[in-house]
mmCIF file of C-alpha atoms in Angstrom:
data_model
loop_
_atom_site.group_PDB
_atom_site.id
_atom_site.type_symbol
_atom_site.label_atom_id
_atom_site.label_comp_id
_atom_site.label_asym_id
_atom_site.label_seq_id
_atom_site.Cartn_x
_atom_site.Cartn_y
_atom_site.Cartn_z
ATOM 1 C CA LYS Z 21 -49.065 18.228 96.880
ATOM 2 C CA LEU Z 22 -47.100 21.355 97.670
ATOM 3 C CA PRO Z 23 -45.022 23.187 95.053
ATOM 4 C CA LYS Z 24 -41.318 22.589 95.539
ATOM 5 C CA LEU Z 25 -38.491 25.031 95.986
ATOM 6 C CA ILE Z 26 -34.816 24.758 96.811
ATOM 7 C CA VAL Z 27 -32.851 26.840 99.293
ATOM 8 C CA LEU Z 28 -29.089 27.280 98.932
ATOM 9 C CA LEU Z 29 -27.514 28.888 101.961
ATOM 10 C CA GLY Z 30 -24.201 29.361 103.720
ATOM 11 C CA PRO Z 31 -21.937 31.984 105.256
ATOM 12 C CA THR Z 32 -20.522 34.889 103.302
ATOM 13 C CA THR Z 33 -17.859 33.904 100.695
ATOM 14 C CA SER Z 34 -18.916 30.242 100.783
ATOM 15 C CA GLY Z 35 -19.626 30.180 97.036
ATOM 16 C CA LYS Z 36 -23.416 30.482 96.934
ATOM 17 C CA THR Z 37 -23.484 32.593 93.762
ATOM 18 C CA GLU Z 38 -21.415 30.153 91.706
ATOM 19 C CA TRP Z 39 -23.356 27.096 92.868
ATOM 20 C CA SER Z 40 -26.728 28.774 92.407
ATOM 21 C CA LEU Z 41 -25.983 29.774 88.804
ATOM 22 C CA ARG Z 42 -24.879 26.241 87.931
ATOM 23 C CA LEU Z 43 -27.918 24.687 89.604
ATOM 24 C CA ALA Z 44 -30.349 27.161 88.055
ATOM 25 C CA LYS Z 45 -28.998 26.448 84.573
ATOM 26 C CA ALA Z 46 -29.025 22.687 85.129
ATOM 27 C CA PHE Z 47 -32.604 22.526 86.390
ATOM 28 C CA GLY Z 48 -34.364 25.436 84.694
ATOM 29 C CA GLY Z 49 -34.388 27.643 87.750
ATOM 30 C CA GLU Z 50 -34.762 31.266 88.725
ATOM 31 C CA VAL Z 51 -33.084 32.789 91.764
ATOM 32 C CA ILE Z 52 -34.796 34.599 94.628
ATOM 33 C CA SER Z 53 -32.165 36.437 96.639
ATOM 34 C CA ALA Z 54 -32.201 36.038 100.420
ATOM 35 C CA ASP Z 55 -29.658 38.728 101.187
ATOM 36 C CA SER Z 56 -30.717 41.700 103.307
ATOM 37 C CA ARG Z 57 -28.073 43.980 101.730
ATOM 38 C CA GLN Z 58 -28.180 43.007 98.067
ATOM 39 C CA VAL Z 59 -31.797 44.158 97.894
ATOM 40 C CA TYR Z 60 -30.491 47.764 97.706
ATOM 41 C CA LYS Z 61 -29.538 49.696 94.595
ATOM 42 C CA LYS Z 62 -26.251 51.646 94.396
ATOM 43 C CA MET Z 63 -24.654 49.153 96.792
ATOM 44 C CA ASN Z 64 -22.854 46.635 94.637
ATOM 45 C CA ILE Z 65 -19.274 46.188 95.764
ATOM 46 C CA GLY Z 66 -19.786 46.197 99.530
ATOM 47 C CA THR Z 67 -22.639 43.702 99.282
ATOM 48 C CA ALA Z 68 -20.740 41.400 96.881
ATOM 49 C CA LYS Z 69 -23.704 41.620 94.534
ATOM 50 C CA ALA Z 70 -23.384 39.451 91.444
ATOM 51 C CA ILE Z 71 -22.777 41.567 88.360
ATOM 52 C CA GLY Z 72 -25.831 41.500 86.125
ATOM 53 C CA GLU Z 73 -28.103 43.641 84.003
ATOM 54 C CA TRP Z 74 -31.718 44.740 83.903
ATOM 55 C CA ARG Z 75 -33.552 43.718 80.754
ATOM 56 C CA TRP Z 76 -37.069 43.090 79.562
ATOM 57 C CA ASN Z 77 -38.468 39.615 80.074
ATOM 58 C CA GLY Z 78 -41.963 39.586 78.634
ATOM 59 C CA LEU Z 79 -43.955 42.463 80.104
ATOM 60 C CA ARG Z 80 -41.573 43.388 82.914
ATOM 61 C CA LYS Z 81 -37.939 44.135 83.564
ATOM 62 C CA MET Z 82 -35.869 41.583 85.433
ATOM 63 C CA TYR Z 83 -32.335 41.401 86.774
ATOM 64 C CA PHE Z 84 -30.295 38.764 84.929
ATOM 65 C CA VAL Z 85 -26.988 37.306 86.082
ATOM 66 C CA ASP Z 86 -25.326 35.167 83.409
ATOM 67 C CA ASP Z 87 -28.740 34.755 81.725
ATOM 68 C CA VAL Z 88 -30.377 33.499 84.941
ATOM 69 C CA PRO Z 89 -33.365 35.602 86.152
ATOM 70 C CA HIS Z 90 -32.934 36.999 89.683
ATOM 71 C CA HIS Z 91 -35.613 38.413 91.970
ATOM 72 C CA MET Z 92 -35.322 40.580 95.117
ATOM 73 C CA LEU Z 93 -31.972 41.893 93.935
ATOM 74 C CA ASP Z 94 -31.077 45.537 93.268
ATOM 75 C CA ILE Z 95 -34.671 46.738 93.736
ATOM 76 C CA LEU Z 96 -34.744 49.227 96.601
ATOM 77 C CA ASP Z 97 -33.403 52.724 97.236
ATOM 78 C CA PRO Z 98 -30.910 52.702 100.154
ATOM 79 C CA GLY Z 99 -33.061 55.191 102.026
ATOM 80 C CA LYS Z 100 -36.063 52.863 102.159
ATOM 81 C CA ILE Z 101 -37.068 50.493 104.959
ATOM 82 C CA PHE Z 102 -37.429 46.822 104.094
ATOM 83 C CA THR Z 103 -38.789 44.532 106.811
ATOM 84 C CA VAL Z 104 -38.743 40.767 107.257
ATOM 85 C CA ALA Z 105 -42.492 40.763 106.611
ATOM 86 C CA ASP Z 106 -41.887 42.616 103.326
ATOM 87 C CA TYR Z 107 -39.368 39.980 102.310
ATOM 88 C CA ARG Z 108 -41.599 37.042 103.205
ATOM 89 C CA ASP Z 109 -44.544 38.443 101.236
ATOM 90 C CA LYS Z 110 -42.498 39.155 98.116
ATOM 91 C CA ALA Z 111 -40.600 35.849 98.252
ATOM 92 C CA ILE Z 112 -43.873 33.918 98.402
ATOM 93 C CA LYS Z 113 -45.209 35.939 95.481
ATOM 94 C CA TYR Z 114 -42.163 35.321 93.274
ATOM 95 C CA SER Z 115 -41.932 31.626 94.169
ATOM 96 C CA LYS Z 116 -45.508 31.074 93.059
ATOM 97 C CA LEU Z 117 -44.897 33.070 89.869
ATOM 98 C CA ILE Z 118 -41.764 31.060 89.027
ATOM 99 C CA ARG Z 119 -43.589 27.757 89.547
ATOM 100 C CA LYS Z 120 -46.506 29.010 87.450
ATOM 101 C CA ASN Z 121 -44.071 29.694 84.590
ATOM 102 C CA GLY Z 122 -42.795 26.126 84.799
ATOM 103 C CA HIS Z 123 -39.455 26.948 86.403
ATOM 104 C CA VAL Z 124 -37.819 25.969 89.696
ATOM 105 C CA PRO Z 125 -37.392 28.617 92.422
ATOM 106 C CA PHE Z 126 -33.964 28.697 94.059
ATOM 107 C CA VAL Z 127 -33.832 30.807 97.217
ATOM 108 C CA VAL Z 128 -30.186 31.813 97.631
ATOM 109 C CA GLY Z 129 -28.527 33.812 100.393
ATOM 110 C CA GLY Z 130 -27.080 34.078 103.843
ATOM 111 C CA THR Z 131 -29.751 36.022 105.733
ATOM 112 C CA GLY Z 132 -31.169 33.283 107.932
ATOM 113 C CA LEU Z 133 -33.975 35.485 109.211
ATOM 114 C CA TYR Z 134 -35.262 36.013 105.674
ATOM 115 C CA ILE Z 135 -35.045 32.333 104.791
ATOM 116 C CA SER Z 136 -36.813 31.167 107.958
ATOM 117 C CA SER Z 137 -39.590 33.743 107.648
ATOM 118 C CA PHE Z 138 -40.274 32.545 104.116
ATOM 119 C CA ILE Z 139 -40.045 28.757 104.201
ATOM 120 C CA ASP Z 140 -41.827 28.530 107.577
ATOM 121 C CA ASN Z 141 -44.343 31.198 106.550
ATOM 122 C CA TRP Z 142 -44.030 33.214 109.741
ATOM 123 C CA ASP Z 143 -47.027 35.204 110.860
ATOM 124 C CA ILE Z 144 -45.213 38.511 111.389
ATOM 125 C CA PRO Z 145 -46.974 41.594 112.737
ATOM 126 C CA HIS Z 146 -46.870 44.490 110.283
ATOM 127 C CA VAL Z 147 -45.715 47.234 112.630
ATOM 128 C CA SER Z 148 -45.013 50.437 110.740
ATOM 129 C CA ALA Z 149 -41.917 52.502 111.407
ATOM 130 C CA HIS Z 150 -42.480 55.269 113.978
ATOM 131 C CA LYS Z 151 -40.122 58.161 113.359
ATOM 132 C CA LYS Z 152 -40.356 59.747 116.825
ATOM 133 C CA LEU Z 153 -39.696 56.484 118.655
ATOM 134 C CA ARG Z 154 -36.877 55.571 116.301
ATOM 135 C CA LYS Z 155 -35.276 58.961 116.775
ATOM 136 C CA SER Z 156 -35.510 58.600 120.542
ATOM 137 C CA LEU Z 157 -34.070 55.089 120.523
ATOM 138 C CA GLY Z 158 -31.442 56.077 117.980
ATOM 139 C CA GLU Z 159 -30.005 58.627 120.400
ATOM 140 C CA LYS Z 160 -29.204 55.861 122.878
ATOM 141 C CA SER Z 161 -26.026 53.804 122.766
ATOM 142 C CA ASN Z 162 -26.020 50.254 121.455
ATOM 143 C CA GLU Z 163 -25.229 49.057 124.967
ATOM 144 C CA ASP Z 164 -28.294 50.786 126.435
ATOM 145 C CA LEU Z 165 -30.523 49.484 123.652
ATOM 146 C CA TYR Z 166 -29.259 45.955 124.149
ATOM 147 C CA LYS Z 167 -29.874 46.085 127.898
ATOM 148 C CA LEU Z 168 -33.415 47.325 127.277
ATOM 149 C CA LEU Z 169 -34.024 44.505 124.796
ATOM 150 C CA GLN Z 170 -32.698 41.968 127.304
ATOM 151 C CA THR Z 171 -35.353 43.206 129.712
ATOM 152 C CA LEU Z 172 -38.243 43.294 127.218
ATOM 153 C CA ASP Z 173 -37.311 40.300 125.072
ATOM 154 C CA PRO Z 174 -34.462 38.075 126.312
ATOM 155 C CA VAL Z 175 -34.921 35.583 123.469
ATOM 156 C CA SER Z 176 -34.460 38.194 120.740
ATOM 157 C CA SER Z 177 -31.471 39.665 122.567
ATOM 158 C CA GLU Z 178 -29.674 36.332 122.147
ATOM 159 C CA ARG Z 179 -30.312 36.324 118.399
ATOM 160 C CA ILE Z 180 -29.470 39.937 117.564
ATOM 161 C CA ASP Z 181 -25.962 41.297 117.193
ATOM 162 C CA PRO Z 182 -25.466 43.882 119.997
ATOM 163 C CA LYS Z 183 -23.669 46.111 117.477
ATOM 164 C CA ASN Z 184 -26.506 46.064 114.949
ATOM 165 C CA LYS Z 185 -28.364 49.186 116.009
ATOM 166 C CA ARG Z 186 -30.948 48.912 113.254
ATOM 167 C CA ARG Z 187 -32.146 45.488 114.381
ATOM 168 C CA LEU Z 188 -32.059 46.486 118.054
ATOM 169 C CA VAL Z 189 -34.264 49.492 117.357
ATOM 170 C CA ARG Z 190 -36.669 47.457 115.221
ATOM 171 C CA ALA Z 191 -37.077 44.726 117.847
ATOM 172 C CA LEU Z 192 -37.729 47.337 120.554
ATOM 173 C CA GLU Z 193 -40.154 49.176 118.283
ATOM 174 C CA VAL Z 194 -42.244 46.031 117.788
ATOM 175 C CA CYS Z 195 -42.117 45.185 121.512
ATOM 176 C CA ILE Z 196 -43.221 48.648 122.564
ATOM 177 C CA PHE Z 197 -46.080 49.072 120.089
ATOM 178 C CA THR Z 198 -47.519 45.552 120.373
ATOM 179 C CA GLY Z 199 -46.916 45.021 124.071
ATOM 180 C CA GLU Z 200 -45.419 41.587 123.406
ATOM 181 C CA PRO Z 201 -41.848 40.327 122.908
ATOM 182 C CA PHE Z 202 -40.843 40.330 119.264
ATOM 183 C CA SER Z 203 -39.706 36.689 119.552
ATOM 184 C CA LYS Z 204 -43.184 35.491 120.582
ATOM 185 C CA GLN Z 205 -44.847 37.084 117.580
ATOM 186 C CA ARG Z 206 -42.979 35.042 114.975
ATOM 187 C CA LYS Z 207 -45.370 32.114 114.684
ATOM 188 C CA LYS Z 208 -45.241 29.528 111.918
ATOM 189 C CA GLY Z 209 -48.127 29.631 109.486
ATOM 190 C CA LYS Z 210 -49.513 27.071 107.059
ATOM 191 C CA GLN Z 211 -46.785 25.398 105.003
ATOM 192 C CA LEU Z 212 -46.859 26.687 101.428
ATOM 193 C CA PHE Z 213 -43.931 24.824 99.849
ATOM 194 C CA SER Z 214 -42.074 21.545 100.026
ATOM 195 C CA THR Z 215 -38.504 22.686 100.594
ATOM 196 C CA LEU Z 216 -35.034 21.229 100.156
ATOM 197 C CA GLN Z 217 -32.420 23.206 102.100
ATOM 198 C CA ILE Z 218 -28.788 22.824 101.068
ATOM 199 C CA GLY Z 219 -25.943 24.391 103.030
ATOM 200 C CA ILE Z 220 -22.395 24.868 101.750
ATOM 201 C CA VAL Z 221 -19.628 23.545 104.005
ATOM 202 C CA VAL Z 222 -16.351 25.468 103.980
ATOM 203 C CA ASN Z 223 -13.395 24.840 106.277
ATOM 204 C CA ARG Z 224 -13.019 27.650 108.829
ATOM 205 C CA ASP Z 225 -9.445 28.525 107.825
ATOM 206 C CA GLU Z 226 -10.340 28.530 104.142
ATOM 207 C CA LEU Z 227 -13.377 30.693 104.838
ATOM 208 C CA HIS Z 228 -11.210 33.248 106.650
ATOM 209 C CA GLU Z 229 -8.750 33.269 103.740
ATOM 210 C CA ARG Z 230 -11.617 33.899 101.325
ATOM 211 C CA ILE Z 231 -12.842 36.776 103.473
ATOM 212 C CA GLU Z 232 -9.361 38.325 103.495
ATOM 213 C CA ARG Z 233 -9.156 38.104 99.695
ATOM 214 C CA ARG Z 234 -12.681 39.400 99.156
ATOM 215 C CA VAL Z 235 -12.127 42.512 101.271
ATOM 216 C CA GLU Z 236 -8.901 43.285 99.429
ATOM 217 C CA GLN Z 237 -10.625 42.765 96.071
ATOM 218 C CA MET Z 238 -13.511 45.008 97.132
ATOM 219 C CA MET Z 239 -11.088 47.807 97.939
ATOM 220 C CA GLN Z 240 -9.363 47.334 94.579
ATOM 221 C CA ARG Z 241 -12.731 47.441 92.777
ATOM 222 C CA GLY Z 242 -13.585 50.798 94.354
ATOM 223 C CA LEU Z 243 -15.479 50.160 97.603
ATOM 224 C CA LEU Z 244 -14.193 53.415 99.091
ATOM 225 C CA GLU Z 245 -15.562 55.370 96.128
ATOM 226 C CA GLU Z 246 -18.885 53.536 96.342
ATOM 227 C CA VAL Z 247 -19.300 54.486 99.997
ATOM 228 C CA ARG Z 248 -18.185 58.065 99.295
ATOM 229 C CA ALA Z 249 -20.884 58.371 96.611
ATOM 230 C CA LEU Z 250 -23.538 57.157 99.070
ATOM 231 C CA VAL Z 251 -22.387 59.614 101.747
ATOM 232 C CA LYS Z 252 -22.503 62.461 99.220
ATOM 233 C CA GLN Z 253 -26.098 61.524 98.425
ATOM 234 C CA LYS Z 254 -26.921 62.026 102.121
ATOM 235 C CA TYR Z 255 -27.529 58.375 103.004
ATOM 236 C CA GLY Z 256 -26.917 58.436 106.751
ATOM 237 C CA TRP Z 257 -25.179 55.839 108.872
ATOM 238 C CA HIS Z 258 -28.408 55.214 110.797
ATOM 239 C CA LEU Z 259 -30.060 53.642 107.754
ATOM 240 C CA SER Z 260 -30.382 49.868 107.649
ATOM 241 C CA SER Z 261 -28.642 49.875 104.272
ATOM 242 C CA MET Z 262 -25.604 51.741 105.639
ATOM 243 C CA ASN Z 263 -25.488 49.896 108.941
ATOM 244 C CA GLY Z 264 -24.389 46.549 107.536
ATOM 245 C CA VAL Z 265 -20.952 44.975 107.240
ATOM 246 C CA GLY Z 266 -19.140 46.532 104.313
ATOM 247 C CA TYR Z 267 -20.406 50.070 104.949
ATOM 248 C CA ARG Z 268 -20.655 51.005 108.616
ATOM 249 C CA GLN Z 269 -16.928 50.348 109.068
ATOM 250 C CA PHE Z 270 -16.243 53.485 106.988
ATOM 251 C CA GLN Z 271 -18.058 55.873 109.314
ATOM 252 C CA GLY Z 272 -14.986 56.779 111.358
ATOM 253 C CA TYR Z 273 -12.966 57.346 108.206
ATOM 254 C CA PHE Z 274 -15.460 59.804 106.746
ATOM 255 C CA GLU Z 275 -15.771 61.559 110.090
ATOM 256 C CA GLY Z 276 -11.994 62.060 110.102
ATOM 257 C CA ILE Z 277 -11.244 59.937 113.173
ATOM 258 C CA ASP Z 278 -10.073 56.703 111.546
ATOM 259 C CA THR Z 279 -7.464 55.575 109.013
ATOM 260 C CA LEU Z 280 -8.185 53.572 105.885
ATOM 261 C CA ASP Z 281 -5.897 50.782 107.101
ATOM 262 C CA HIS Z 282 -8.001 50.443 110.233
ATOM 263 C CA VAL Z 283 -11.169 50.411 108.139
ATOM 264 C CA ILE Z 284 -9.791 47.460 106.169
ATOM 265 C CA TYR Z 285 -8.935 45.698 109.433
ATOM 266 C CA LEU Z 286 -12.504 46.280 110.672
ATOM 267 C CA LEU Z 287 -13.970 45.011 107.405
ATOM 268 C CA LYS Z 288 -12.067 41.740 107.673
ATOM 269 C CA ARG Z 289 -12.729 41.281 111.384
ATOM 270 C CA ASP Z 290 -16.426 42.104 111.225
ATOM 271 C CA THR Z 291 -16.965 39.918 108.150
ATOM 272 C CA ARG Z 292 -15.430 36.965 110.009
ATOM 273 C CA ARG Z 293 -17.725 37.644 112.954
ATOM 274 C CA PHE Z 294 -20.686 37.969 110.621
ATOM 275 C CA ALA Z 295 -19.917 34.586 109.034
ATOM 276 C CA ARG Z 296 -19.755 33.031 112.505
ATOM 277 C CA ARG Z 297 -23.172 34.437 113.419
ATOM 278 C CA GLN Z 298 -24.609 33.146 110.149
ATOM 279 C CA MET Z 299 -23.417 29.618 110.920
ATOM 280 C CA THR Z 300 -24.768 29.834 114.478
ATOM 281 C CA TRP Z 301 -28.189 30.599 113.025
ATOM 282 C CA PHE Z 302 -28.062 27.883 110.360
ATOM 283 C CA ARG Z 303 -26.898 25.150 112.730
ATOM 284 C CA ARG Z 304 -30.156 25.464 114.638
ATOM 285 C CA ASP Z 305 -32.067 24.129 111.625
ATOM 286 C CA LYS Z 306 -31.654 20.352 111.440
ATOM 287 C CA ARG Z 307 -33.473 20.206 108.096
ATOM 288 C CA ILE Z 308 -30.427 21.541 106.243
ATOM 289 C CA PHE Z 309 -28.371 19.089 104.156
ATOM 290 C CA TRP Z 310 -24.731 20.182 104.308
ATOM 291 C CA CYS Z 311 -22.590 19.650 101.197
ATOM 292 C CA LYS Z 312 -18.847 19.964 100.693
ATOM 293 C CA THR Z 313 -18.960 19.759 96.899
ATOM 294 C CA TYR Z 314 -21.206 21.059 94.149
ATOM 295 C CA GLU Z 315 -21.743 17.508 92.900
ATOM 296 C CA GLU Z 316 -23.312 16.524 96.222
ATOM 297 C CA ALA Z 317 -25.719 19.445 95.991
ATOM 298 C CA GLU Z 318 -26.609 18.697 92.377
ATOM 299 C CA LYS Z 319 -27.421 15.080 93.266
ATOM 300 C CA LEU Z 320 -29.722 16.177 96.096
ATOM 301 C CA VAL Z 321 -31.572 18.595 93.832
ATOM 302 C CA LYS Z 322 -31.962 15.996 91.095
ATOM 303 C CA GLU Z 323 -33.393 13.413 93.497
ATOM 304 C CA PHE Z 324 -35.708 16.006 95.050
ATOM 305 C CA LEU Z 325 -37.128 17.044 91.678
ATOM 306 C CA ILE Z 326 -37.385 13.472 90.335
ATOM 307 C CA ILE Z 327 -39.550 12.564 93.329
ATOM 308 C CA ASP Z 328 -41.662 15.618 92.486
ATOM 309 C CA ASN Z 329 -42.151 14.431 88.898
ATOM 310 C CA LYS Z 330 -43.030 10.867 89.943
ATOM 311 C CA ASN Z 331 -45.723 12.150 92.232
#
């Protein structure tokens, strides 16, 4: 009998935060974030991080959003490296801890790579970052890096955004130092949890409208000032934290070669493209139950946990 956990996933702006808070309150749950950007401190607006607070819960501090405990959120300095293997290890740890405390773990986010590595317990090689190699690769263009990855690991090249330099460099780094394609090293391990995966369905036009509104709201809330503060603290554009959607689009503006209006255009365009890539990833997994309404999701969770109790 495996311990049970629930995954709530979907593209950006699909409403994961709202649904997850309602579900967690209804079923005594705690949230484990599966968002590769929200893990960073000082990056709140551009990552659409839920507003919360750190407070003591027993012997340790935890991040609470609307009184619901959250893990893997707002924990890392933007200058630090956080790998998929790091995420998998910590997510497993927190899931077991939540179950031990008699609560239900809800894994919530849109980073498909994180979710897959965790629920399928990937056996991921722990390849440390190599500064010299990264510097050498970082001097190459995205186009050159992508062509090299196509040669060394065609499978990974199909899964990685050609514009995401951080992920291109990481995949090449693993290939070079292990002598094997990165894609062949992600092997499923022993199943640790019984998992219910729920995906949120949002009409394409509505999703695009939500993205438009979110970007405009982010700018009104002070996204420009947030990015300016990060730049002043010497967080470079090469960092994984600064290379994501919501931040890298500002590089041209701060280098004096782009207008703010064009930055906003890029933010909206790249967020739409990001949402499309998220859905491409999720559609590969036939285990996901897709829901149009919260009530559908709540029913699935209830049935899943009732079966657990009967057993």
